[in-house]
Amino acid sequence: MKKKNISYLVIVAVILATAVLLFLRNGTDYADDILEFHEAMNAEGQTSIELIDQALEEEAIDQETALKYKVLSVFGSDQLPDAFLSEIRMYEGSGVLRELTEKWDDLSDETKVELEPFRKRPDDPESWVNLMVANQPAETTFIPGAHAVSRGSETVYKNFLVSSDNKVKIWYPNEDFRMREVFGSRITNLSADTAKKMAQQIKTFLDNDNIMEGFEELMEKKLMDDGTLGGDGKLDIYLAPLNNAYGVCKAESGVMPTASFIILDSNIGASRPNLLKTVLAHEIFHAFQFLFPQKSEDAWWAEATAMWSEDFSYPSVNSEHAWIKKFIDNPATSLFEDFPPRNHDYSAYLFAYFMSHNFGDDIIHQTWKACGDDSCLGAIDAVLEGGLKKQWREFTLWNFNQAPAQFYVDLPSFPKHTTINSAEFKYIKVKSETAPVKVDFLNPLSATYKSALNHTDSNKVKQIIFKDLEKFTKNKNASIKAAIRLRGGKDMIEDWTDKKSRRFCIDNPEENIDEVILTFSNGDKKKWIEEAEITIETNEDTCYVIDQKDESMAVLHIPYGDGRSPTIADVNAETSIESEGSPSAKANPKAKYSYMTKWELSYEYKQTRDEFVMDCLVQSGTATVPKGWINRDVGIITFDLSPESLGEDSTFDVDVTMGYPHPEGVYQEVPPVEIKCFALTAAASQTTLPVMTIKNAFKGRIFDMTAKGAKIELLNSCMHNSCSNPDGFEMQTMDEPFILEIKISGK
């Protein structure tokens, strides 16, 4: 019995340990070296770079000193002051070396002398690593500026391997050496034998995994020949003890395109193959980026897409997952900012991932091709379908990453991180009183999230209305996406960017909301959005709606020829209109029915004309217009059914705002017209329509009014009825007009 209990305890312990491990892995299975890497990149505390930036912000050091300390930090130099030492490891140092290249001419001579060894390739006798080896007694102290001991033309980098495609040379030291332990236990002795094994593993990756070939095909370029540097024109990769970064890629020039070289931290070793292969891909992609013109402000996109390249080359390793939580947990940080949080530029790979999954991998190449024309941010805006204005709202919705907005997929799975865990995510309990929803100041290319929870009394409340949406969306690049969870029926996603309000009829199972998650996003590259406040109201009145689609044939009467006595062409046309709306204000208590108030009705209209023929009036012949002359429109109709607004004949005025984009195309498309009387063809044409509001556009009439609803005829509206111009000329005939029906929602 005792043995049995012990067995049970062992089984329970194993199950609990497995559960903890799965929790740490967040539902995704990672190799041990990648899991270790994830934990290192998300460790609490500040890196040396962050400590240096903090001192700079506090004006404890100047810009030049900060840059010098950052370079010393990347290479683990013991000249870095103790105040900036940290056990929190950075990922790589390419950005620091990029900044060093850009600012080199502005540095003082003294600083240039100190930092020159760090600019040289490791096989250069005057490089930091060879000077370090030359000064390595039992307690190694490396003073870059002093150069007290010189090995002349000697270098410890005489051994190398070459990839099978003859494009890459992997250098490793030919002797053992050690560095003073500056950053604690991470610093180890460098064994030439260990470095050789690491070089052999890199060669295997290059030979078998098509890293170079994949990037060449993607970017449609080959790396630049670096002349005799490294002995020939190949890309040189050096294995050296960076100690505080996994790798760097340094451009040979600050003017793009340029050749480059790579240093990989020899401490990675051969025992962490998954980490090694993804760092290798990351740094090689930096080398390809240096083939394209770019600006200093594009550094964030360089890091974002280099991180994306790890997934491109090794889609199932998922090293890049280390950065997802940092991005999703910080939606208020602009896409292009380096921090906060730490390494936000790496985390921005998620946007590159979103782009490639929606538009294909070539979208990354297209952005880099266009970076030199403006900036990489401008290039992204230019190459994306609909630009950032359209795609940013979709991306920020994706980052909610829960049903019904769970779109990310990956091999074998995508982590379960969600914006619910962000500091910006706020819950609003909707009860009987009005609930204000405050949207704070939004940075460019950022977002915030609010959840409206339905806590109303369903026996009393019949409607929940989200109002004043335009107070946020009045900025042209502001957007609102709604992820709607229902108590019964299917969950849904809606775009509220062009809505002033959204009414939910609780009696209708298809609108009985449990929760609405709102994504407020700013798709502008430069401008902030000021704080705004929308409102959530409840209503105990019966919920009335208009929701219908009507289709019919109409006959258009098109005059042509002599303006005083025109010829009329009668043209059949397929006509359809979708109408959706609800009251936009609460009815006066004196109104007989609660739908007798102000209404707002959105519509989507389309009319397609059949082929028609017109006679040529000057010469014999005809002009033939083929089928396909299309008119489209999207707009909003507003009217007031309040008793005081109705005429004696139950008529009312109707305002129309028209010209919003139609999902199928522009306002008007005219096919090519064959004009035989002149033996020519008029080219096809397209016409757009600006958004405009027409007051008192036409009249409406309400009839058959009961507690269950009513009917509305829109008089002289060419979208709904027969219509004439102001002179009385009949422009369109319909056998039966489209009648709008007010109904109780869900009935």
XYZ file of C-alpha atoms in Angstrom:
747
model
C 0.000 0.000 0.000
C 2.866 2.291 0.871
C 4.573 1.625 -2.488
C 1.324 2.367 -4.273
C 0.986 5.729 -2.536
C 4.577 6.597 -3.384
C 3.906 5.704 -7.026
C 0.867 7.952 -7.043
C 2.930 10.784 -5.549
C 5.600 10.337 -8.217
C 2.957 10.374 -10.959
C 1.359 13.525 -9.519
C 4.775 15.203 -9.246
C 5.553 14.382 -12.865
C 2.167 15.731 -13.995
C 2.658 18.955 -12.024
C 6.183 19.417 -13.360
C 4.923 18.883 -16.894
C 2.116 21.381 -16.349
C 4.573 24.007 -15.091
C 6.827 23.426 -18.093
C 3.916 23.748 -20.490
C 2.868 26.961 -18.747
C 6.354 28.394 -19.216
C 6.285 27.391 -22.848
C 2.895 29.077 -23.255
C 1.358 26.260 -25.229
C 4.245 26.006 -27.701
C 6.972 23.373 -27.568
C 10.482 24.844 -27.762
C 13.912 23.229 -27.853
C 15.793 23.623 -24.583
C 18.310 26.131 -25.938
C 15.490 28.281 -27.355
C 13.536 28.135 -24.095
C 16.692 29.206 -22.255
C 17.104 32.036 -24.769
C 13.490 33.179 -24.288
C 14.000 33.331 -20.532
C 17.245 35.290 -20.917
C 15.670 37.860 -23.235
C 12.732 38.371 -20.872
C 14.744 38.487 -17.643
C 13.869 41.255 -15.206
C 16.308 44.119 -14.911
C 18.211 46.553 -17.109
C 20.829 45.746 -19.714
C 24.062 47.710 -19.892
C 22.616 49.619 -22.844
C 19.564 50.637 -20.792
C 21.755 51.757 -17.892
C 23.808 53.860 -20.294
C 20.674 55.373 -21.890
C 19.325 56.172 -18.425
C 22.541 57.979 -17.494
C 22.372 59.911 -20.766
C 18.763 60.932 -20.105
C 19.737 62.070 -16.605
C 22.622 64.061 -18.190
C 25.183 62.153 -16.134
C 27.102 61.465 -19.365
C 27.121 63.085 -22.800
C 26.197 61.595 -26.198
C 29.756 60.700 -27.170
C 30.493 59.001 -23.859
C 27.218 57.067 -24.084
C 28.133 55.758 -27.535
C 31.622 54.794 -26.354
C 30.206 52.904 -23.373
C 27.705 51.105 -25.597
C 30.491 49.861 -27.853
C 32.503 48.702 -24.839
C 29.400 46.958 -23.554
C 28.778 45.014 -26.777
C 32.338 43.669 -26.774
C 32.503 43.038 -23.023
C 35.464 45.346 -22.551
C 36.735 45.723 -18.988
C 37.017 49.470 -19.624
C 33.261 49.805 -19.147
C 32.636 51.481 -15.762
C 31.133 49.233 -13.089
C 27.994 51.384 -12.925
C 26.998 50.088 -16.354
C 27.726 46.397 -15.876
C 24.686 44.117 -15.967
C 23.965 40.414 -15.884
C 20.993 41.047 -18.217
C 22.228 40.109 -21.665
C 21.442 42.069 -24.814
C 20.561 40.192 -27.997
C 23.029 41.696 -30.443
C 25.132 44.760 -31.121
C 24.467 45.548 -34.798
C 22.483 48.658 -33.921
C 25.307 50.017 -31.757
C 27.886 49.487 -34.513
C 25.501 51.072 -37.003
C 25.309 54.161 -34.775
C 29.100 54.151 -34.427
C 29.510 54.148 -38.221
C 26.970 56.956 -38.678
C 28.521 59.220 -35.998
C 32.193 58.380 -36.490
C 33.140 61.652 -38.183
C 31.661 63.660 -35.308
C 33.625 61.912 -32.540
C 36.660 63.417 -30.848
C 40.121 62.147 -31.782
C 40.551 60.670 -28.313
C 37.359 58.614 -28.604
C 38.276 57.497 -32.114
C 41.584 56.139 -30.822
C 39.773 54.213 -28.089
C 37.113 52.760 -30.384
C 39.119 52.118 -33.554
C 39.996 48.507 -32.548
C 36.284 47.691 -32.324
C 35.721 48.820 -35.907
C 38.295 46.434 -37.314
C 37.716 42.878 -38.400
C 38.912 40.295 -35.863
C 41.602 39.046 -38.289
C 43.207 42.514 -38.255
C 46.247 42.473 -35.913
C 45.054 45.782 -34.415
C 41.516 44.569 -33.739
C 40.134 44.454 -30.214
C 40.425 40.686 -30.025
C 44.073 40.505 -31.143
C 45.045 43.347 -28.816
C 43.243 41.531 -26.024
C 45.203 38.345 -26.741
C 48.438 40.331 -26.822
C 47.683 41.643 -23.323
C 46.566 38.444 -21.646
C 48.496 37.695 -18.486
C 46.792 35.707 -15.730
C 44.478 38.657 -15.087
C 43.663 40.050 -18.526
C 43.194 43.802 -18.751
C 42.566 45.260 -22.186
C 43.108 48.981 -22.665
C 42.095 49.768 -26.251
C 43.684 53.195 -26.443
C 47.059 52.252 -25.014
C 48.188 49.477 -27.382
C 51.033 48.841 -24.908
C 51.837 45.402 -26.263
C 51.781 44.714 -29.979
C 51.976 41.419 -31.818
C 53.008 43.227 -34.972
C 51.345 41.567 -37.931
C 50.175 38.574 -35.915
C 46.552 37.522 -35.632
C 44.892 34.590 -33.924
C 42.527 34.260 -36.899
C 44.355 32.103 -39.414
C 41.942 29.173 -39.634
C 38.702 29.145 -41.585
C 36.112 26.976 -43.302
C 34.305 27.838 -46.529
C 30.657 27.073 -47.291
C 30.023 24.643 -50.143
C 28.585 27.421 -52.335
C 31.869 29.342 -51.907
C 30.038 32.454 -50.636
C 30.877 32.457 -46.915
C 34.119 32.079 -44.970
C 33.904 31.124 -41.285
C 36.935 32.208 -39.247
C 37.915 30.695 -35.891
C 40.997 31.300 -33.692
C 43.996 29.068 -34.009
C 44.901 29.236 -30.305
C 43.211 29.201 -26.911
C 42.822 32.445 -25.001
C 40.744 33.929 -22.219
C 39.189 37.235 -21.248
C 38.870 38.786 -17.848
C 35.404 38.076 -16.473
C 33.718 41.433 -16.913
C 30.085 40.351 -17.022
C 30.193 37.433 -14.613
C 29.818 33.751 -15.383
C 28.919 34.287 -19.055
C 32.588 34.946 -19.842
C 34.536 31.784 -20.509
C 37.856 30.735 -21.889
C 37.901 30.470 -25.647
C 39.069 27.088 -26.794
C 40.269 26.902 -30.402
C 38.928 23.363 -30.579
C 35.480 24.445 -29.364
C 35.468 27.328 -31.826
C 36.359 24.948 -34.644
C 33.393 22.714 -33.781
C 31.144 25.784 -33.809
C 32.548 26.790 -37.214
C 31.878 23.304 -38.549
C 28.299 23.509 -37.336
C 27.817 26.900 -39.018
C 29.180 25.456 -42.252
C 26.658 22.596 -41.963
C 23.815 25.093 -41.554
C 24.990 27.113 -44.544
C 25.458 24.009 -46.697
C 22.164 22.314 -45.839
C 19.629 24.989 -44.921
C 19.844 27.351 -47.924
C 20.083 30.477 -45.769
C 22.018 32.456 -48.362
C 20.021 31.149 -51.301
C 16.737 31.931 -49.552
C 17.764 35.535 -48.855
C 19.127 36.006 -52.387
C 15.831 34.891 -53.890
C 13.787 36.991 -51.470
C 15.808 40.211 -51.776
C 16.718 39.681 -55.472
C 20.331 40.614 -54.750
C 23.653 38.971 -53.961
C 25.955 40.283 -51.239
C 28.608 42.770 -52.321
C 32.151 41.602 -52.880
C 34.332 43.058 -50.098
C 37.485 42.971 -52.208
C 40.530 41.595 -50.435
C 39.136 42.051 -46.914
C 39.280 38.669 -45.276
C 41.522 37.558 -48.114
C 38.826 37.508 -50.810
C 35.343 38.743 -51.672
C 33.349 36.245 -49.582
C 31.144 37.186 -46.629
C 33.350 36.755 -43.559
C 31.955 35.410 -40.293
C 34.282 35.539 -37.264
C 33.831 33.567 -34.035
C 34.961 35.723 -31.124
C 34.025 36.241 -27.453
C 31.564 39.134 -27.624
C 30.370 38.155 -24.150
C 27.438 40.578 -23.936
C 25.803 40.047 -27.350
C 25.128 36.990 -29.473
C 26.265 38.637 -32.683
C 26.937 41.789 -34.684
C 26.946 42.664 -38.368
C 29.072 45.673 -39.265
C 28.815 47.621 -42.509
C 32.127 48.507 -44.158
C 30.757 51.935 -45.047
C 28.068 54.299 -43.865
C 26.917 54.727 -47.469
C 24.627 51.999 -48.790
C 24.943 49.681 -50.617
C 28.010 48.322 -48.869
C 29.759 45.097 -47.975
C 29.815 43.926 -44.353
C 31.190 41.301 -41.981
C 29.710 39.350 -39.071
C 30.972 38.440 -35.605
C 29.202 35.651 -33.721
C 29.746 35.182 -30.006
C 31.943 32.122 -29.592
C 30.271 31.501 -26.222
C 27.201 30.220 -28.061
C 29.301 27.165 -28.849
C 28.173 24.062 -30.690
C 25.900 22.806 -27.913
C 23.078 25.271 -28.686
C 22.375 24.536 -32.356
C 18.922 26.116 -32.579
C 20.097 29.379 -31.067
C 23.204 29.369 -33.254
C 21.319 28.855 -36.523
C 18.781 31.611 -35.845
C 21.416 34.158 -34.742
C 23.333 33.223 -37.917
C 20.264 33.890 -40.096
C 19.570 37.161 -38.259
C 23.059 38.564 -38.840
C 23.235 37.425 -42.474
C 19.934 39.193 -43.154
C 21.488 42.384 -41.762
C 24.178 41.956 -44.412
C 21.478 41.848 -47.103
C 19.826 44.958 -45.649
C 23.072 46.864 -46.213
C 22.499 46.439 -49.965
C 19.639 48.969 -49.851
C 19.695 52.744 -49.259
C 18.373 53.576 -45.810
C 18.453 56.200 -43.091
C 19.374 56.163 -39.412
C 15.677 56.335 -38.539
C 15.199 52.968 -40.270
C 17.194 51.034 -37.659
C 14.000 49.712 -36.053
C 12.868 48.111 -39.342
C 16.316 46.604 -39.794
C 15.962 44.838 -36.446
C 12.292 43.952 -36.949
C 12.889 42.300 -40.312
C 16.127 40.618 -39.207
C 14.109 39.045 -36.408
C 11.438 38.122 -38.973
C 14.171 36.470 -41.057
C 14.757 33.940 -38.280
C 11.236 32.644 -38.851
C 11.705 32.869 -42.625
C 14.802 30.635 -42.472
C 13.735 28.399 -39.572
C 9.934 28.524 -39.250
C 9.633 25.780 -36.624
C 12.425 26.867 -34.258
C 10.489 29.942 -33.017
C 13.362 31.875 -31.489
C 11.445 35.016 -32.475
C 8.635 34.123 -30.069
C 10.819 35.597 -27.307
C 9.671 39.055 -28.361
C 5.911 38.602 -28.883
C 4.838 39.269 -25.316
C 6.884 42.475 -25.190
C 5.007 43.846 -28.204
C 1.500 42.672 -27.390
C 1.789 43.818 -23.764
C 2.767 47.346 -24.840
C 0.272 48.518 -27.490
C 0.715 52.176 -26.490
C 4.336 52.190 -27.718
C 4.718 53.364 -31.313
C 5.650 50.640 -33.780
C 8.963 52.311 -34.665
C 10.174 53.123 -31.135
C 13.142 51.210 -29.709
C 11.712 51.257 -26.187
C 9.894 50.934 -23.853
C 9.958 48.036 -23.345
C 13.513 46.814 -23.870
C 14.138 45.662 -27.454
C 10.796 46.885 -28.779
C 12.443 47.140 -32.213
C 12.999 43.367 -32.189
C 9.421 42.871 -30.996
C 8.185 44.863 -33.988
C 8.988 41.759 -36.049
C 5.361 40.880 -35.321
C 4.210 43.528 -37.790
C 6.553 42.122 -40.460
C 5.085 38.700 -39.662
C 1.547 40.085 -40.068
C 2.535 41.654 -43.395
C 4.127 38.520 -44.840
C 1.281 36.266 -43.751
C -1.274 38.514 -45.418
C 0.636 39.644 -48.512
C 3.442 37.113 -48.981
C 7.139 37.204 -48.101
C 7.957 39.509 -51.022
C 6.293 42.392 -49.158
C 9.437 42.537 -46.985
C 11.621 42.859 -50.088
C 9.296 45.523 -51.490
C 9.650 47.663 -48.377
C 13.446 47.490 -48.483
C 13.453 48.455 -52.167
C 11.428 51.560 -51.335
C 13.195 52.560 -48.084
C 15.593 54.923 -49.843
C 12.782 56.925 -51.462
C 11.403 58.179 -48.143
C 11.996 56.069 -45.064
C 11.230 52.448 -44.309
C 8.090 53.585 -42.520
C 7.041 55.532 -45.605
C 7.900 52.503 -47.741
C 5.656 50.268 -45.639
C 2.824 52.751 -46.022
C 3.359 52.840 -49.793
C 3.528 49.098 -50.479
C 0.740 47.901 -48.190
C -2.718 47.529 -49.713
C -4.661 50.504 -48.392
C -1.555 51.734 -46.575
C -1.089 51.862 -42.827
C -4.476 53.535 -42.477
C -6.171 50.283 -43.502
C -3.751 47.637 -42.281
C -2.875 49.065 -38.857
C -6.440 48.608 -37.634
C -6.316 44.960 -38.738
C -2.929 44.339 -37.125
C -3.965 45.812 -33.784
C -7.114 43.674 -33.874
C -4.958 40.582 -34.512
C -2.960 41.419 -31.384
C -6.021 40.873 -29.201
C -5.281 37.250 -30.132
C -8.414 35.712 -28.628
C -11.718 34.618 -30.115
C -13.287 35.958 -32.217
C -10.060 37.701 -33.334
C -7.566 34.845 -33.149
C -5.799 34.941 -36.505
C -2.100 34.273 -35.867
C -0.807 30.856 -36.884
C 2.683 29.399 -36.688
C 4.544 26.099 -36.648
C 3.739 24.246 -34.476
C 1.574 26.899 -32.807
C 1.443 30.584 -31.947
C 1.798 31.709 -28.303
C -1.358 32.644 -26.410
C -0.215 36.157 -25.476
C -3.066 38.684 -25.615
C -3.513 42.424 -25.112
C -5.746 41.606 -22.133
C -2.507 41.504 -20.141
C -1.463 45.012 -21.178
C -1.653 47.952 -18.788
C -3.841 49.763 -21.344
C -6.572 47.101 -21.336
C -9.540 48.373 -19.295
C -12.890 46.808 -18.404
C -16.138 48.809 -18.338
C -19.191 47.318 -16.660
C -22.304 48.401 -18.548
C -25.293 48.664 -16.175
C -28.399 50.828 -16.328
C -26.604 54.180 -16.157
C -24.536 55.841 -18.869
C -20.961 54.559 -19.007
C -18.262 56.912 -20.357
C -15.330 55.292 -22.161
C -12.211 57.433 -22.025
C -9.626 56.847 -24.751
C -6.299 58.286 -23.702
C -3.824 60.153 -25.893
C -2.545 57.739 -28.578
C 0.973 57.770 -30.020
C 1.502 57.365 -33.773
C 1.056 53.728 -34.807
C -0.181 52.551 -31.440
C -3.416 51.252 -29.946
C -5.410 50.798 -26.781
C -8.104 48.311 -25.816
C -11.357 48.497 -23.839
C -13.794 45.743 -22.898
C -17.475 46.550 -22.358
C -19.138 43.877 -20.221
C -22.924 43.537 -20.295
C -24.065 43.697 -16.659
C -27.542 45.023 -17.435
C -30.857 43.661 -16.171
C -32.200 41.827 -19.221
C -35.756 42.157 -17.907
C -35.519 45.930 -18.206
C -32.815 46.951 -20.668
C -33.685 46.372 -24.318
C -30.840 48.252 -25.984
C -27.139 48.967 -25.447
C -25.888 51.837 -27.600
C -22.265 52.814 -28.250
C -22.435 56.529 -29.103
C -20.165 59.431 -30.065
C -17.766 57.164 -31.937
C -16.875 60.053 -34.211
C -15.288 61.899 -31.289
C -12.403 59.456 -31.654
C -12.559 58.693 -35.366
C -12.682 62.353 -36.433
C -8.939 61.932 -36.975
C -8.668 60.482 -40.472
C -6.257 57.729 -39.410
C -8.114 56.727 -36.255
C -9.998 53.431 -36.314
C -12.266 51.359 -34.101
C -12.604 47.595 -34.491
C -15.063 45.648 -32.350
C -14.714 41.979 -31.382
C -18.218 41.012 -30.263
C -18.981 38.061 -27.999
C -22.632 37.057 -27.839
C -24.563 35.204 -25.170
C -26.240 33.215 -27.876
C -25.380 32.921 -31.543
C -22.169 33.455 -33.424
C -19.439 35.861 -32.278
C -18.468 38.517 -34.815
C -16.069 41.309 -35.723
C -17.173 44.720 -36.966
C -15.415 47.832 -38.178
C -16.912 50.906 -36.498
C -14.498 53.422 -37.999
C -17.153 55.052 -40.200
C -20.013 54.743 -37.701
C -21.300 57.402 -35.372
C -23.029 54.847 -33.164
C -23.764 51.122 -32.867
C -26.964 49.889 -31.278
C -27.399 46.351 -29.921
C -30.911 45.005 -29.471
C -30.699 42.712 -26.477
C -33.995 40.931 -27.236
C -32.430 39.694 -30.462
C -30.288 36.568 -29.825
C -27.995 37.698 -32.644
C -27.288 40.958 -30.785
C -27.484 39.921 -27.136
C -23.931 40.887 -26.313
C -21.937 39.484 -23.438
C -18.768 41.470 -24.134
C -17.516 43.909 -26.762
C -13.741 44.341 -27.024
C -12.910 47.646 -28.692
C -9.579 48.256 -30.397
C -8.851 51.973 -30.702
C -5.905 52.450 -33.052
C -3.916 55.293 -34.551
C -2.687 54.440 -38.060
C -0.887 57.767 -38.537
C 2.898 57.611 -39.015
C 3.617 60.940 -37.322
C 0.631 62.488 -35.576
C -0.772 61.803 -32.132
C -4.469 61.478 -31.404
C -5.784 63.560 -28.536
C -7.791 61.900 -25.799
C -11.482 61.382 -26.517
C -14.537 59.992 -24.821
C -17.260 57.849 -26.294
C -20.425 56.856 -24.452
C -22.259 53.625 -23.762
C -25.961 54.081 -23.010
C -28.769 51.705 -22.178
C -32.396 52.025 -23.217
C -35.523 50.307 -21.946
C -37.508 50.996 -25.138
C -38.333 48.263 -27.624
C -35.546 47.971 -30.168
C -36.619 48.895 -33.700
C -34.405 48.508 -36.750
C -34.363 48.709 -40.536
C -32.276 45.886 -41.965
C -32.972 44.726 -45.516
C -31.634 44.175 -49.015
C -33.798 45.087 -52.016
C -33.303 44.197 -55.689
C -35.345 45.164 -58.741
C -35.198 46.305 -62.346
C -35.483 49.970 -63.187
C -35.745 51.760 -66.528
C -33.485 54.760 -67.007
C -34.549 57.454 -69.458
C -31.328 58.915 -70.863
C -31.634 62.008 -73.080
C -29.098 62.672 -75.836
C -28.828 64.824 -78.930
C -30.549 68.193 -79.289
C -30.984 69.734 -75.838
C -34.287 71.403 -76.886
C -35.770 68.241 -78.328
C -33.644 65.347 -77.135
C -33.914 61.707 -78.120
C -34.550 59.390 -75.179
C -32.797 56.040 -74.718
C -34.670 53.711 -72.374
C -32.143 51.526 -70.569
C -32.902 48.575 -68.306
C -30.816 48.522 -65.135
C -30.358 46.021 -62.308
C -30.715 47.963 -59.081
C -29.893 46.829 -55.533
C -29.558 48.568 -52.192
C -28.734 47.305 -48.716
C -30.144 49.371 -45.848
C -29.313 49.129 -42.156
C -30.238 51.551 -39.410
C -31.864 52.313 -36.093
C -33.019 55.291 -34.026
C -30.195 57.690 -33.194
C -32.016 59.327 -30.283
C -34.456 58.347 -27.579
C -38.090 59.052 -28.438
C -40.055 61.757 -26.691
C -42.292 60.161 -24.015
C -45.297 61.724 -25.760
C -44.574 59.803 -28.975
C -47.039 56.998 -29.617
C -44.263 54.569 -30.611
C -40.615 54.606 -29.549
C -39.460 54.487 -33.182
C -40.930 57.974 -33.660
C -37.603 59.764 -33.234
C -34.452 60.584 -35.192
C -33.005 57.823 -37.403
C -29.696 57.122 -39.040
C -29.664 54.669 -41.927
C -26.555 53.454 -43.772
C -26.888 52.180 -47.333
C -24.853 50.432 -50.005
C -26.202 51.028 -53.500
C -25.358 49.558 -56.915
C -26.958 49.893 -60.349
C -25.747 48.091 -63.494
C -27.108 49.168 -66.880
C -27.841 46.763 -69.738
C -26.384 47.380 -73.188
C -28.048 50.233 -75.050
C -27.670 51.859 -78.459
C -27.908 55.537 -79.392
C -28.342 56.808 -82.950
C -25.748 59.181 -84.360
C -27.571 62.434 -85.085
C -25.093 64.102 -87.464
C -24.023 61.087 -89.499
C -25.514 57.674 -90.002
C -24.523 54.987 -87.563
C -24.839 54.193 -83.873
C -22.987 54.411 -80.608
C -23.177 51.226 -78.548
C -22.662 51.193 -74.796
C -22.143 47.571 -73.658
C -23.586 46.169 -70.460
C -21.543 47.175 -67.447
C -22.099 50.889 -66.926
C -22.112 50.788 -63.127
C -23.025 53.360 -60.528
C -22.219 52.704 -56.878
C -22.558 54.626 -53.668
C -22.228 54.183 -49.919
C -23.747 56.742 -47.630
C -25.928 57.674 -44.687
C -29.573 58.772 -44.700
C -30.914 60.690 -41.711
C -34.495 61.702 -40.952
C -36.748 62.555 -38.033
C -39.984 60.654 -37.350
C -40.849 62.684 -34.244
C -44.521 63.766 -34.244
C -43.521 67.420 -34.474
C -41.375 66.721 -37.558
C -44.069 64.906 -39.563
C -46.231 66.847 -41.995
C -50.010 66.467 -42.230
C -49.543 63.821 -44.894
C -47.007 61.966 -42.675
C -44.086 63.182 -44.770
C -40.665 64.237 -43.512
C -37.412 65.666 -44.839
C -34.473 63.388 -45.646
C -30.783 64.357 -45.568
C -28.216 62.278 -47.473
C -24.455 62.057 -46.955
C -22.980 60.226 -49.937
C -19.637 59.381 -51.508
C -18.098 56.963 -48.999
C -15.920 54.210 -50.560
C -17.858 51.246 -51.976
C -16.297 47.813 -51.316
C -16.613 46.858 -55.005
C -15.088 49.924 -56.618
C -15.446 53.592 -57.549
C -18.639 55.616 -57.846
C -19.008 55.185 -61.609
C -17.482 52.831 -64.179
C -18.231 53.331 -67.880
C -17.151 50.571 -70.306
C -15.626 51.368 -73.729
C -18.239 52.871 -76.092
C -18.142 51.896 -79.783
C -19.084 54.964 -81.862
C -19.559 53.746 -85.437
C -20.629 57.073 -86.856
C -17.103 58.372 -86.281
C -15.328 55.012 -86.558
C -13.790 55.336 -83.131
C -14.062 53.924 -79.624
C -14.405 56.008 -76.477
C -12.133 54.566 -73.775
C -13.459 53.153 -70.546
C -13.595 55.670 -67.717
C -13.977 55.808 -63.957
C -15.367 58.547 -61.763
C -15.001 59.065 -58.031
C -17.398 61.029 -55.874
C -16.322 63.237 -52.964
C -18.135 62.826 -49.681
C -20.918 65.395 -49.571
C -24.063 66.063 -47.568
C -27.286 67.136 -49.276
C -29.864 68.656 -46.965
C -33.529 67.953 -47.769
C -32.464 65.736 -50.659
C -35.992 64.322 -50.945
C -39.101 63.576 -48.907
C -40.100 60.441 -47.075
C -43.544 59.186 -46.076
C -44.340 56.886 -43.167
C -47.440 54.665 -43.162
C -48.917 51.480 -41.673
C -47.734 52.509 -38.213
C -48.329 49.979 -35.403
C -46.544 48.866 -32.246
C -44.825 46.194 -34.335
C -43.321 48.709 -36.772
C -44.061 50.820 -39.826
C -43.253 51.294 -43.503
C -41.431 54.145 -45.208
C -41.433 55.237 -48.844
C -38.666 57.581 -49.952
C -40.230 59.845 -52.577
C -38.259 60.843 -55.654
C -35.138 59.029 -54.442
C -33.463 57.501 -57.504
C -31.977 54.800 -55.265
C -35.383 53.664 -54.040
C -38.088 54.885 -56.396
C -39.099 56.447 -59.706
C -37.579 59.907 -59.867
C -37.604 63.140 -61.869
C -35.279 66.103 -62.147
C -36.302 69.574 -60.851
C -37.776 70.394 -64.289
C -40.116 67.425 -64.068
C -38.264 65.224 -66.567
C -38.692 61.578 -65.550
C -35.183 60.123 -65.188
C -36.099 56.682 -63.859
C -39.143 54.447 -63.661
C -39.630 51.595 -61.197
C -42.733 49.409 -61.204
C -42.587 49.135 -57.434
C -40.519 51.349 -55.124
C -38.255 49.913 -52.438
C -40.209 50.203 -49.189
C -38.194 50.447 -45.969
C -39.700 48.449 -43.111
C -39.270 49.318 -39.448
C -39.365 46.114 -37.400
C -38.703 44.955 -33.895
C -35.178 43.559 -33.913
C -35.068 39.776 -34.112
C -38.758 39.475 -34.998
